[in-house]
Amino acid sequence: TVVSMATEAARQAMERAGTRPGEIGLVLVCTFTPDLATPSVACLVQRELGLPQEILAYDLNAACSGFIYGLVTAEALLSGMEPGKKALIIGAEVISRTVDYTDRGTCILFGDGAGAAVAVASEDKLTADWGASGDREVLSAGQLLPDGSRTPLAMNGKEVFRFAVSTVPKSITRLLEKAGVPLSDVDHIVCHQANHRIVEGIAKHLHTDLSRFYENIEFYGNTSAASIPIALCDMQEQELLRDSGGEYPVLKPGRTHGAGWLRQRAHLGFGADELVGGTPMDIRDIIKTKYPIIQGGMANIATGEFAAAISNAGGLGLIAAGGMKPDQLRENIDRARELTDKPFGVNIMLMHP
């Protein structure tokens, strides 16, 4: 559940930050997939962790931009609390129960997970840039229907790609101008983990090397509001984040978009929990084979999206061209190229035109 994962991620973050329950003054859970409309996930996390009742606790829904919105909100709320109070900022999603599994262009992209951070106010302020662009034709989920059911997550991948690649570089540029920091001084850029091609496009627009962008989408998929704290947790475990006094660039795109430059003096602890347990490993490393899975052609199923998913998982995905018209085949090849930078193939029958 969202509550169980959020609780575990928060517990890990508090342990790593050396934070006691009585020090928490705020619990913010960023999610668009709460277990219940009420009580909020944040209130249930407060109960599970045995935190004081005299705290602020509520959920925040900004989908993929949620964690950045949470940082900005937490900074404002902590400024009105007694010195030393800390905030638990949690991104947690169970997207698997919102997707349409017949929509192979969408359902294969998402994952379930949670990540959390402990933050404390300091003299250095968070520099942020944000915006909004509501369009239910591009991205939507959860519309309540007359029969009481809700619509599944639906996404126009091409439009999301165009939006992110055109909007995020501008947001990053504005953010760095506000912070007075040149891009050349940034060690790591952490984008929302939505799509490698999006990150590649952002790097190209910024005229900077792709290696500066941290990516872990191949292990978790798109976990929406959880993706940034999970990425920061992985970076901390890989010793990529600086010690106390360092500066952490946190840059993320979404249909709502936000970017933040986090200057911090106090120690931040990050925790993460995902439904697939264990240490993330590439399947190719496990069985010492370049392409351990070769997906057979399956007419009407093996589309460009399906082939890209297989390739991103470490296999060799195939587009089943049997029965496709040339224009359809070209569209599926282009779609696969959008979704993966890994090799993939096309299964063409001998009688294919």
Short mmCIF file of C-alpha atoms in Angstrom, two decimals:
data_model
loop_
_atom_site.label_atom_id
_atom_site.label_comp_id
_atom_site.label_asym_id
_atom_site.label_seq_id
_atom_site.Cartn_x
_atom_site.Cartn_y
_atom_site.Cartn_z
CA THR A 1 0.00 0.00 0.00
CA VAL A 2 1.01 3.64 -0.26
CA VAL A 3 0.91 3.89 3.54
CA SER A 4 3.16 0.87 4.13
CA MET A 5 5.77 1.99 1.61
CA ALA A 6 5.65 5.62 2.75
CA THR A 7 6.08 4.51 6.37
CA GLU A 8 9.07 2.29 5.60
CA ALA A 9 10.79 4.97 3.48
CA ALA A 10 10.21 7.57 6.21
CA ARG A 11 11.55 5.22 8.89
CA GLN A 12 14.74 4.68 6.90
CA ALA A 13 15.16 8.41 6.30
CA MET A 14 14.75 9.22 10.00
CA GLU A 15 17.27 6.54 10.99
CA ARG A 16 19.85 7.78 8.48
CA ALA A 17 19.34 11.40 9.52
CA GLY A 18 19.46 10.51 13.23
CA THR A 19 16.06 12.11 13.77
CA ARG A 20 13.84 11.32 16.77
CA PRO A 21 10.02 11.28 16.46
CA GLY A 22 9.68 14.32 18.73
CA GLU A 23 11.74 16.43 16.30
CA ILE A 24 9.24 16.06 13.45
CA GLY A 25 6.87 18.99 13.06
CA LEU A 26 5.54 18.28 9.58
CA VAL A 27 4.68 15.21 7.50
CA LEU A 28 4.00 15.84 3.81
CA VAL A 29 3.13 12.89 1.58
CA CYS A 30 3.26 13.69 -2.11
CA THR A 31 1.03 11.27 -4.03
CA PHE A 32 -1.74 11.03 -6.61
CA THR A 33 -2.55 7.43 -5.62
CA PRO A 34 -3.57 7.56 -1.92
CA ASP A 35 -5.05 4.44 -0.34
CA LEU A 36 -8.02 6.47 0.96
CA ALA A 37 -9.56 9.87 0.37
CA THR A 38 -9.46 10.30 4.14
CA PRO A 39 -7.67 9.90 6.46
CA SER A 40 -4.69 11.13 4.51
CA VAL A 41 -1.62 8.99 3.94
CA ALA A 42 0.36 11.53 6.00
CA CYS A 43 -1.90 11.09 9.03
CA LEU A 44 -1.64 7.30 8.80
CA VAL A 45 2.16 7.56 8.53
CA GLN A 46 2.14 9.78 11.62
CA ARG A 47 0.28 7.05 13.48
CA GLU A 48 2.46 4.21 12.19
CA LEU A 49 5.68 5.98 13.18
CA GLY A 50 4.39 7.08 16.57
CA LEU A 51 4.97 10.76 15.80
CA PRO A 52 3.50 13.47 18.05
CA GLN A 53 -0.11 14.41 17.42
CA GLU A 54 0.76 18.11 17.66
CA ILE A 55 2.15 18.26 14.12
CA LEU A 56 1.00 19.19 10.63
CA ALA A 57 0.27 16.17 8.42
CA TYR A 58 -1.41 16.15 5.04
CA ASP A 59 -1.13 14.89 1.44
CA LEU A 60 -0.11 16.95 -1.56
CA ASN A 61 -1.00 16.00 -5.13
CA ALA A 62 1.22 17.42 -7.86
CA ALA A 63 1.82 14.07 -9.58
CA CYS A 64 5.34 13.81 -11.02
CA SER A 65 6.37 17.20 -9.61
CA GLY A 66 5.11 16.34 -6.13
CA PHE A 67 8.42 16.04 -4.29
CA ILE A 68 9.63 19.46 -5.48
CA TYR A 69 6.31 21.00 -4.47
CA GLY A 70 6.77 19.26 -1.12
CA LEU A 71 10.22 20.81 -0.62
CA VAL A 72 8.94 24.31 -1.37
CA THR A 73 5.90 23.84 0.89
CA ALA A 74 7.97 22.38 3.73
CA GLU A 75 10.39 25.29 3.67
CA ALA A 76 7.53 27.77 4.05
CA LEU A 77 5.85 25.84 6.87
CA LEU A 78 9.07 25.17 8.81
CA SER A 79 9.82 28.89 8.87
CA GLY A 80 6.80 29.35 11.17
CA MET A 81 7.74 26.57 13.58
CA GLU A 82 10.01 26.56 16.57
CA PRO A 83 13.71 26.25 15.70
CA GLY A 84 14.97 22.72 15.22
CA LYS A 85 11.71 21.25 13.98
CA LYS A 86 12.09 19.00 10.97
CA ALA A 87 9.91 17.91 8.07
CA LEU A 88 9.32 14.45 6.65
CA ILE A 89 8.79 14.87 2.91
CA ILE A 90 7.63 11.65 1.31
CA GLY A 91 6.87 10.73 -2.28
CA ALA A 92 4.85 7.50 -2.50
CA GLU A 93 2.82 5.92 -5.29
CA VAL A 94 1.07 2.66 -6.14
CA ILE A 95 0.51 3.38 -9.83
CA SER A 96 0.00 -0.28 -10.73
CA ARG A 97 -3.62 -0.08 -9.58
CA THR A 98 -4.39 2.97 -11.74
CA VAL A 99 -3.17 1.81 -15.15
CA ASP A 100 -5.07 0.12 -17.97
CA TYR A 101 -3.17 -3.08 -18.71
CA THR A 102 -4.58 -3.19 -22.24
CA ASP A 103 -2.87 0.14 -22.95
CA ARG A 104 0.62 -1.21 -23.56
CA GLY A 105 1.94 2.23 -24.46
CA THR A 106 1.36 3.45 -20.90
CA CYS A 107 1.14 0.64 -18.36
CA ILE A 108 4.65 -0.72 -19.04
CA LEU A 109 6.28 2.60 -18.17
CA PHE A 110 5.24 2.94 -14.53
CA GLY A 111 6.31 1.44 -11.21
CA ASP A 112 5.34 1.51 -7.53
CA GLY A 113 7.65 2.96 -4.91
CA ALA A 114 8.29 5.43 -2.13
CA GLY A 115 11.12 7.70 -1.10
CA ALA A 116 11.48 10.11 1.81
CA ALA A 117 13.73 12.88 3.07
CA VAL A 118 14.16 14.59 6.43
CA ALA A 119 14.62 18.33 6.02
CA VAL A 120 15.36 21.11 8.49
CA ALA A 121 15.20 24.87 7.98
CA SER A 122 18.47 26.73 7.62
CA GLU A 123 19.71 30.22 6.81
CA ASP A 124 20.27 29.16 3.21
CA LYS A 125 17.04 29.19 1.24
CA LEU A 126 15.72 26.83 -1.38
CA THR A 127 15.85 28.31 -4.87
CA ALA A 128 12.96 27.04 -6.97
CA ASP A 129 11.25 27.45 -10.30
CA TRP A 130 7.82 26.08 -11.12
CA GLY A 131 4.84 26.21 -13.44
CA ALA A 132 1.63 24.44 -14.43
CA SER A 133 -0.02 23.33 -17.66
CA GLY A 134 -3.27 21.47 -17.08
CA ASP A 135 -4.43 19.43 -20.07
CA ARG A 136 -6.53 16.33 -19.42
CA GLU A 137 -6.12 15.28 -23.06
CA VAL A 138 -2.39 14.84 -22.48
CA LEU A 139 -2.33 13.23 -19.02
CA SER A 140 -5.19 12.22 -16.74
CA ALA A 141 -6.27 9.61 -14.23
CA GLY A 142 -9.03 8.89 -11.74
CA GLN A 143 -12.06 10.68 -13.15
CA LEU A 144 -15.11 9.57 -11.14
CA LEU A 145 -17.74 8.00 -13.40
CA PRO A 146 -21.52 7.73 -12.73
CA ASP A 147 -21.20 4.04 -11.84
CA GLY A 148 -18.68 4.84 -9.11
CA SER A 149 -15.62 3.58 -11.00
CA ARG A 150 -12.68 5.73 -11.98
CA THR A 151 -10.89 6.11 -15.28
CA PRO A 152 -7.40 4.60 -15.54
CA LEU A 153 -4.23 6.57 -16.14
CA ALA A 154 -4.06 7.77 -19.74
CA MET A 155 -1.14 9.59 -21.34
CA ASN A 156 -0.24 11.03 -24.72
CA GLY A 157 3.43 10.09 -24.67
CA LYS A 158 4.44 12.22 -27.64
CA GLU A 159 2.91 15.37 -26.15
CA VAL A 160 4.48 14.71 -22.73
CA PHE A 161 7.84 14.25 -24.45
CA ARG A 162 7.50 17.52 -26.36
CA PHE A 163 6.39 19.40 -23.27
CA ALA A 164 9.26 18.13 -21.12
CA VAL A 165 12.01 18.65 -23.69
CA SER A 166 10.85 22.19 -24.46
CA THR A 167 9.94 23.31 -20.91
CA VAL A 168 12.51 21.75 -18.58
CA PRO A 169 15.68 23.26 -20.10
CA LYS A 170 14.10 26.71 -19.75
CA SER A 171 13.15 25.97 -16.13
CA ILE A 172 16.68 24.77 -15.33
CA THR A 173 18.16 27.88 -16.92
CA ARG A 174 15.88 30.17 -14.90
CA LEU A 175 16.64 28.23 -11.74
CA LEU A 176 20.40 28.55 -12.13
CA GLU A 177 20.04 32.27 -12.85
CA LYS A 178 18.02 32.71 -9.63
CA ALA A 179 20.63 30.73 -7.66
CA GLY A 180 23.52 32.59 -9.26
CA VAL A 181 25.19 29.31 -10.17
CA PRO A 182 26.60 28.47 -13.62
CA LEU A 183 25.69 25.10 -15.09
CA SER A 184 29.39 24.25 -15.24
CA ASP A 185 29.48 24.21 -11.41
CA VAL A 186 26.77 21.56 -11.12
CA ASP A 187 28.04 18.03 -10.50
CA HIS A 188 24.76 16.14 -10.84
CA ILE A 189 21.37 16.95 -12.33
CA VAL A 190 18.54 14.78 -11.02
CA CYS A 191 15.49 14.81 -13.27
CA HIS A 192 12.20 13.10 -12.66
CA GLN A 193 12.77 9.56 -13.88
CA ALA A 194 10.21 9.38 -16.67
CA ASN A 195 12.03 8.53 -19.86
CA HIS A 196 15.68 8.32 -20.92
CA ARG A 197 14.87 10.03 -24.20
CA ILE A 198 13.46 13.01 -22.31
CA VAL A 199 16.65 13.31 -20.26
CA GLU A 200 18.68 12.97 -23.45
CA GLY A 201 16.65 15.77 -25.06
CA ILE A 202 17.10 18.03 -22.02
CA ALA A 203 20.87 17.51 -22.06
CA LYS A 204 20.96 18.29 -25.78
CA HIS A 205 18.98 21.52 -25.34
CA LEU A 206 21.29 22.60 -22.49
CA HIS A 207 24.38 21.70 -24.54
CA THR A 208 25.76 19.65 -21.68
CA ASP A 209 26.99 16.10 -21.28
CA LEU A 210 24.40 13.40 -20.62
CA SER A 211 26.68 11.82 -17.99
CA ARG A 212 25.88 14.70 -15.61
CA PHE A 213 22.28 13.49 -15.37
CA TYR A 214 21.63 10.81 -12.77
CA GLU A 215 19.30 8.04 -14.01
CA ASN A 216 17.87 4.92 -12.37
CA ILE A 217 14.63 4.46 -14.33
CA GLU A 218 15.79 1.06 -15.60
CA PHE A 219 15.41 -0.31 -12.07
CA TYR A 220 12.10 1.23 -10.97
CA GLY A 221 10.20 2.68 -13.93
CA ASN A 222 8.36 5.98 -13.59
CA THR A 223 7.30 6.21 -9.94
CA SER A 224 5.89 9.74 -10.24
CA ALA A 225 6.31 11.68 -6.97
CA ALA A 226 8.58 8.97 -5.58
CA SER A 227 11.17 9.14 -8.35
CA ILE A 228 13.25 12.06 -7.05
CA PRO A 229 13.62 10.86 -3.42
CA ILE A 230 14.35 7.30 -4.63
CA ALA A 231 17.03 8.71 -6.94
CA LEU A 232 18.52 10.78 -4.10
CA CYS A 233 18.51 7.71 -1.86
CA ASP A 234 20.38 5.71 -4.49
CA MET A 235 22.86 8.56 -4.95
CA GLN A 236 23.45 8.74 -1.22
CA GLU A 237 24.10 5.00 -1.08
CA GLN A 238 26.52 5.36 -4.00
CA GLU A 239 28.26 8.24 -2.14
CA LEU A 240 27.49 10.70 -4.92
CA LEU A 241 26.03 13.33 -2.57
CA ARG A 242 28.30 15.65 -0.67
CA ASP A 243 28.50 15.76 3.10
CA SER A 244 26.94 18.42 5.32
CA GLY A 245 27.36 21.87 3.85
CA GLY A 246 27.09 20.68 0.26
CA GLU A 247 24.66 21.76 -2.40
CA TYR A 248 22.27 19.35 -4.07
CA PRO A 249 20.75 20.18 -7.45
CA VAL A 250 17.23 18.78 -7.69
CA LEU A 251 15.72 19.36 -11.11
CA LYS A 252 12.58 17.67 -12.36
CA PRO A 253 10.04 17.84 -15.18
CA GLY A 254 6.38 16.92 -15.13
CA ARG A 255 3.11 18.10 -16.68
CA THR A 256 3.16 20.45 -13.78
CA HIS A 257 6.84 21.23 -13.52
CA GLY A 258 9.13 22.33 -10.79
CA ALA A 259 12.82 22.62 -10.15
CA GLY A 260 14.70 23.25 -6.96
CA TRP A 261 18.27 23.94 -5.92
CA LEU A 262 18.69 22.68 -2.39
CA ARG A 263 21.35 24.37 -0.27
CA GLN A 264 21.57 22.55 3.03
CA ARG A 265 23.67 22.62 6.15
CA ALA A 266 21.91 20.05 8.29
CA HIS A 267 22.22 16.39 7.37
CA LEU A 268 19.51 15.04 5.08
CA GLY A 269 18.59 11.40 5.35
CA PHE A 270 16.97 9.72 2.39
CA GLY A 271 15.07 6.45 2.48
CA ALA A 272 13.32 4.45 -0.21
CA ASP A 273 11.07 1.44 -0.49
CA GLU A 274 9.83 -0.30 -3.60
CA LEU A 275 7.56 -3.29 -4.16
CA VAL A 276 10.33 -5.27 -5.85
CA GLY A 277 12.76 -5.97 -3.01
CA GLY A 278 16.48 -6.66 -3.05
CA THR A 279 19.45 -4.87 -4.56
CA PRO A 280 18.76 -3.60 -8.08
CA MET A 281 20.84 -5.54 -10.63
CA ASP A 282 20.87 -5.68 -14.40
CA ILE A 283 19.76 -9.14 -15.46
CA ARG A 284 22.62 -9.22 -17.97
CA ASP A 285 25.10 -9.00 -15.10
CA ILE A 286 23.43 -11.90 -13.31
CA ILE A 287 23.59 -14.48 -16.08
CA LYS A 288 26.56 -13.05 -18.01
CA THR A 289 24.73 -12.77 -21.30
CA LYS A 290 24.36 -9.71 -23.49
CA TYR A 291 20.74 -10.46 -24.45
CA PRO A 292 19.29 -12.98 -21.97
CA ILE A 293 15.76 -12.48 -23.24
CA ILE A 294 14.87 -12.45 -26.91
CA GLN A 295 11.21 -11.59 -27.22
CA GLY A 296 9.44 -13.48 -29.97
CA GLY A 297 7.25 -11.65 -32.43
CA MET A 298 3.60 -11.58 -31.39
CA ALA A 299 1.29 -9.99 -33.92
CA ASN A 300 -0.89 -7.16 -32.57
CA ILE A 301 0.96 -7.28 -29.23
CA ALA A 302 4.63 -6.67 -30.04
CA THR A 303 4.36 -2.97 -30.80
CA GLY A 304 7.10 -0.38 -30.54
CA GLU A 305 6.20 0.22 -26.89
CA PHE A 306 6.37 -3.48 -26.07
CA ALA A 307 9.72 -3.95 -27.84
CA ALA A 308 11.18 -0.92 -26.03
CA ALA A 309 10.05 -2.30 -22.68
CA ILE A 310 11.78 -5.63 -23.35
CA SER A 311 14.98 -3.87 -24.43
CA ASN A 312 14.91 -1.56 -21.39
CA ALA A 313 14.56 -4.65 -19.18
CA GLY A 314 17.78 -6.06 -20.59
CA GLY A 315 16.47 -8.18 -23.44
CA LEU A 316 16.26 -7.75 -27.18
CA GLY A 317 12.79 -6.47 -28.00
CA LEU A 318 11.18 -7.18 -31.36
CA ILE A 319 8.46 -5.37 -33.24
CA ALA A 320 6.14 -7.87 -34.92
CA ALA A 321 5.76 -6.45 -38.42
CA GLY A 322 3.48 -9.21 -39.71
CA GLY A 323 0.23 -7.67 -40.85
CA MET A 324 1.48 -4.09 -40.40
CA LYS A 325 1.30 -1.65 -43.26
CA PRO A 326 4.58 0.17 -44.02
CA ASP A 327 3.38 3.40 -42.38
CA GLN A 328 2.34 1.52 -39.23
CA LEU A 329 5.73 -0.16 -39.09
CA ARG A 330 7.53 3.17 -39.41
CA GLU A 331 5.39 4.63 -36.60
CA ASN A 332 6.21 1.69 -34.32
CA ILE A 333 9.94 1.94 -35.07
CA ASP A 334 9.87 5.68 -34.31
CA ARG A 335 7.94 5.00 -31.10
CA ALA A 336 10.49 2.42 -29.96
CA ARG A 337 13.30 4.89 -30.65
CA GLU A 338 11.53 7.45 -28.46
CA LEU A 339 11.26 5.03 -25.55
CA THR A 340 14.66 3.31 -25.55
CA ASP A 341 18.25 3.87 -26.55
CA LYS A 342 18.88 0.12 -26.37
CA PRO A 343 19.00 -2.17 -29.44
CA PHE A 344 15.72 -3.62 -30.67
CA GLY A 345 14.68 -5.56 -33.76
CA VAL A 346 11.88 -5.99 -36.28
CA ASN A 347 10.44 -9.41 -37.04
CA ILE A 348 9.62 -9.31 -40.75
CA MET A 349 7.91 -12.26 -42.44
CA LEU A 350 9.27 -13.40 -45.79
CA MET A 351 5.98 -12.48 -47.47
CA HIS A 352 5.94 -9.02 -45.85
CA PRO A 353 5.75 -6.19 -48.42
#
